[in-house]
XYZ file of C-alpha atoms in Angstrom:
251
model
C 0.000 0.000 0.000
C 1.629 3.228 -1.085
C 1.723 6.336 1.076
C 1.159 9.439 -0.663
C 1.797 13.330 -0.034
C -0.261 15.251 -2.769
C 1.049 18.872 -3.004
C -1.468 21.345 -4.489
C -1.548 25.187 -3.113
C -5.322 25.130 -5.081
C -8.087 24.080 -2.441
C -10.570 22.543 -5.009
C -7.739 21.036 -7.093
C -5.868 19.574 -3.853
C -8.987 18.162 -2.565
C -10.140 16.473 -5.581
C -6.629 14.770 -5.757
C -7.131 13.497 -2.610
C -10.294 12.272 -3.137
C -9.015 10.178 -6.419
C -5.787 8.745 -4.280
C -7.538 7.577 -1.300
C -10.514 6.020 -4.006
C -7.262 3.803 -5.595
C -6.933 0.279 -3.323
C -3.159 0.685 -3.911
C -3.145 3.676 -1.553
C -2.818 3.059 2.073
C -2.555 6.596 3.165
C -3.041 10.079 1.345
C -2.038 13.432 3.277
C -2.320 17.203 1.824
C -0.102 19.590 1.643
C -0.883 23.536 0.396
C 2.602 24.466 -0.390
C 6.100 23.356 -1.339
C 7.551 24.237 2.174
C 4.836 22.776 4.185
C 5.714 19.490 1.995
C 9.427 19.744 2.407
C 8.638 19.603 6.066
C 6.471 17.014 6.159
C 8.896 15.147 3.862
C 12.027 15.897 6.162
C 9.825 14.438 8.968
C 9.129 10.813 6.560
C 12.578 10.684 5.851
C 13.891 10.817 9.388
C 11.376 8.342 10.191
C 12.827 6.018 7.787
C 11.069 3.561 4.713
C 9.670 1.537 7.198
C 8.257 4.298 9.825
C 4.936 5.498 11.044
C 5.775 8.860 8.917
C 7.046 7.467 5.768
C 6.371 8.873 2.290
C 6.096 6.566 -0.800
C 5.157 9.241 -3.822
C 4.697 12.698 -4.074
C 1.824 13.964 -6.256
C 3.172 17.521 -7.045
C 1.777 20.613 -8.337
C 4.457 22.598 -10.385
C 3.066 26.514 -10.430
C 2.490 27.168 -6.987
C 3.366 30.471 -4.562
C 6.731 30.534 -3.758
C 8.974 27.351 -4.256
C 7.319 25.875 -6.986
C 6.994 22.018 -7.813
C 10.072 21.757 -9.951
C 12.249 23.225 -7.132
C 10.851 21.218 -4.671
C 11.870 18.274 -6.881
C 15.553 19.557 -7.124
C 15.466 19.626 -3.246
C 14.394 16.453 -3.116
C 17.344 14.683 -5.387
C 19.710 15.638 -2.892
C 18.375 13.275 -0.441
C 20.125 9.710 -0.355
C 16.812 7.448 -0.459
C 13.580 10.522 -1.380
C 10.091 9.237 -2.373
C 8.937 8.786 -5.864
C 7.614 12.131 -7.689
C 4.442 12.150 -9.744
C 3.866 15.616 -11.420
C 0.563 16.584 -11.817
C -0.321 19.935 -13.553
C -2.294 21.977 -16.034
C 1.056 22.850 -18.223
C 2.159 20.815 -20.731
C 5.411 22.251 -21.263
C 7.294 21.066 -18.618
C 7.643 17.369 -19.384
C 11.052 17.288 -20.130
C 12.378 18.821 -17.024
C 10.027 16.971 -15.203
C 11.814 13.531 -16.793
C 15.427 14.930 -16.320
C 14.500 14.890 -12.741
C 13.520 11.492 -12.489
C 10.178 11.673 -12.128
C 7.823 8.842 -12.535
C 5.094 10.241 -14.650
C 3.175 13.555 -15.375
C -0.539 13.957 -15.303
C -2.142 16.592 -16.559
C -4.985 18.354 -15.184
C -8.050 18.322 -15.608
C -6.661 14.602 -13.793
C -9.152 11.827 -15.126
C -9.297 8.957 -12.690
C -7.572 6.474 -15.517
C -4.574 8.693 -15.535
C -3.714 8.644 -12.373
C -4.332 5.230 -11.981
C -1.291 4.737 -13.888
C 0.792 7.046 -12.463
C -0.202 5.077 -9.230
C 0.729 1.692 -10.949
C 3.705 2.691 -12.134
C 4.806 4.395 -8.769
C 3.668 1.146 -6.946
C 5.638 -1.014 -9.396
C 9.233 1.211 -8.861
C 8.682 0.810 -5.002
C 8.376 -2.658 -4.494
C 11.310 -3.638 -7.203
C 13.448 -0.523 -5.495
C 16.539 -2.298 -4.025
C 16.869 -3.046 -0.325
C 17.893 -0.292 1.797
C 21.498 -1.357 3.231
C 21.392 -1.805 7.112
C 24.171 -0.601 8.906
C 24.882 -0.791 12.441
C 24.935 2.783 13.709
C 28.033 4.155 14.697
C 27.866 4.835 18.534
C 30.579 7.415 18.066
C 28.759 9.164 15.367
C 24.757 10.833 15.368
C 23.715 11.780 11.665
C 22.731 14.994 11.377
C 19.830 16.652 8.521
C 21.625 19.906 6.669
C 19.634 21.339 3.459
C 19.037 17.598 2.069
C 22.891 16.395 3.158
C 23.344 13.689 6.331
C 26.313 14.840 8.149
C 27.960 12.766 11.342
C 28.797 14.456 14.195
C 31.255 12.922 16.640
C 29.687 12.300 20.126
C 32.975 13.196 22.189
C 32.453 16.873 20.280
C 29.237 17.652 21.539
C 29.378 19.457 24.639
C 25.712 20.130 26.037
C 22.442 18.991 24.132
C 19.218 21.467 24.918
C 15.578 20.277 24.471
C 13.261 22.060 21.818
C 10.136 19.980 22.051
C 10.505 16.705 20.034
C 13.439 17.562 19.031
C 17.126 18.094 20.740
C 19.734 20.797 19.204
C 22.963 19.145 19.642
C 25.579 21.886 20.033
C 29.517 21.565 19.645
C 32.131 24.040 19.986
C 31.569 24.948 15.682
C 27.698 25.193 15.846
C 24.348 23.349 16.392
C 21.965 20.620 14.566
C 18.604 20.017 15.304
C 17.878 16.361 15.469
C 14.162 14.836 15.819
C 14.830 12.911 18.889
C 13.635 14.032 22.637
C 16.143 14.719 25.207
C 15.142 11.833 27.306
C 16.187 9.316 24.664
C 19.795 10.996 23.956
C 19.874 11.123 27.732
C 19.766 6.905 28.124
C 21.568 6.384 25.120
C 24.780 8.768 26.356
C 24.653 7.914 30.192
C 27.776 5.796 29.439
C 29.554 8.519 27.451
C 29.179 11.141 30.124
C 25.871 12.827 29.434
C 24.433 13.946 32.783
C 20.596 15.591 32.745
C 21.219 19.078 35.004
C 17.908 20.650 34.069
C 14.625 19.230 32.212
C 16.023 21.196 29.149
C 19.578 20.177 29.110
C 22.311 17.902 29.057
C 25.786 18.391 29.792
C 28.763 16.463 28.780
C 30.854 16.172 32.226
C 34.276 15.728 29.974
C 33.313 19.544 28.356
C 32.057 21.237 31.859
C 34.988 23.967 32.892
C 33.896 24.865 36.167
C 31.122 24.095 38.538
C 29.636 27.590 40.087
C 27.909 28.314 42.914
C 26.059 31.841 44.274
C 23.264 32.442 46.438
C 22.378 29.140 46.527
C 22.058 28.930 42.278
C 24.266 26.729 41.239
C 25.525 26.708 37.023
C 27.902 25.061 35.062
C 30.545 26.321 32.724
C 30.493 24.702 29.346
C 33.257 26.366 27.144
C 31.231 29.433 26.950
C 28.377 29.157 28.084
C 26.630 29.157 31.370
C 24.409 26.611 31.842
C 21.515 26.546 35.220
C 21.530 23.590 37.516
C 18.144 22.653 38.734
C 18.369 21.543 42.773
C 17.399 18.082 41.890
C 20.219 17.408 40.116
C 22.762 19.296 41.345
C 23.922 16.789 44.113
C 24.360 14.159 41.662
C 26.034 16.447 38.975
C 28.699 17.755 41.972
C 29.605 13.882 42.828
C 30.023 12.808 39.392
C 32.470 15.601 38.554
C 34.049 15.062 41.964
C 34.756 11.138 40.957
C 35.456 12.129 37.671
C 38.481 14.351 39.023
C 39.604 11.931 41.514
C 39.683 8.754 39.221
């Protein structure tokens, strides 16, 4: 069962897409999206979820003339990605074919879309998925996190990161030459890096003990130093962070 993304910044046109794609038995799932960012987003989030997770994007049904980033840019965006879901192109302009093909796309449908047409496209979309070669697993480098950059995975060594800060669902990971924003909550990085020196001084942050300069204390506040910045230690943890870096000194 395919799971779609139909991009469409046209109300009527968007909804009538989405009426067609949930209609074909070959589609499992069928979201909306009114623009090309809003789908770039919600295509970030499929791709960190991975081919088999509850996010994950099959095919994208795309407009091409929309406000803003149009369809054809969106494409571009998307070759950049190492594994990015199938692109359908579905528009009223004829004359766009070619690029569409040069950037791999799997068909274009032309609007007025008839419900034969794009039960093709769908065919042919469903076909290329399930004779797509097997993602390789790899066992993930505990010394290594991948970071997301403008469609480009990066690794960040774990020993450089020096404190890790909560943003909702997500964690920024910061290092003494910037930040990344990773999708994964602070609790999670906080069980998986106990062993590497992570300690949780505050419900927003981590600290890595090998990074923290000094330990400060005034009017019964007490913060942390790491490299530059001054971090708050909540009174829960601040018994257990001044014995860890007390053992860590001693050992």
């Amino acid at each position: 069962m395919l799971r779609a993304l139909a991009v469409d910044d046209e109300k009527p046109s968007l909804e009538e897409l989405l009426y067609l794609l949930n209609a074909d038995p070959r589609v499992g799932s069928a979201e909306g999206a009114s623009d090309a960012t809003e789908a770039l987003r919600r295509i970030n989030r499929a791709i960190e979820s991975g081919p088999d997770g509850p996010e994950a994007i099959d095919v994208v049904f795309l407009d091409i003339h929309m406000a803003g980033l149009d369809g054809l840019d969106l494409a571009r965006l998307l070759t950049g990605f190492a594994r990015p879901p199938l692109v359908v192109f579905v528009t009223a302009h004829e004359g766009f074919a070619v690029q569409a093909f040069d950037l791999k796309a799997v068909d274009y449908v032309l609007k007025p879309v008839r419900r034969e047409r794009l039960a093709e496209a769908i065919r042919r979309a469903a076909q290329l998925r399930d004779t797509a070669p097997p993602i390789p697993v790899h066992e993930p480098d505990p010394d290594q996190i991948p970071v997301e950059l403008g469609g480009v995975t990066r690794f960040v060594a774990v020993d450089d990161i020096t404190h890790v800060e909560a943003q909702g669902d997500y964690a920024r990971l910061h290092t003494p030459q910037g930040s990344h924003l990773v999708r994964i909550p602070l609790s999670t990085l906080e069980e998986r890096w106990r062993a590497r020196g992570f300690v949780r001084i505050h419900r927003r942050h981590l600290v890595a003990l090998r990074h923290v300069g000094e330990l400060r204390l005034d009017a019964g506040t007490v913060s942390v130093l790491v490299g530059s910045v001054e971090l708050q230690v909540s009174r829960r943890h601040a018994r257990e962070l001044r014995d860890l870096l007390m053992r860590r000194t001693t050992s």
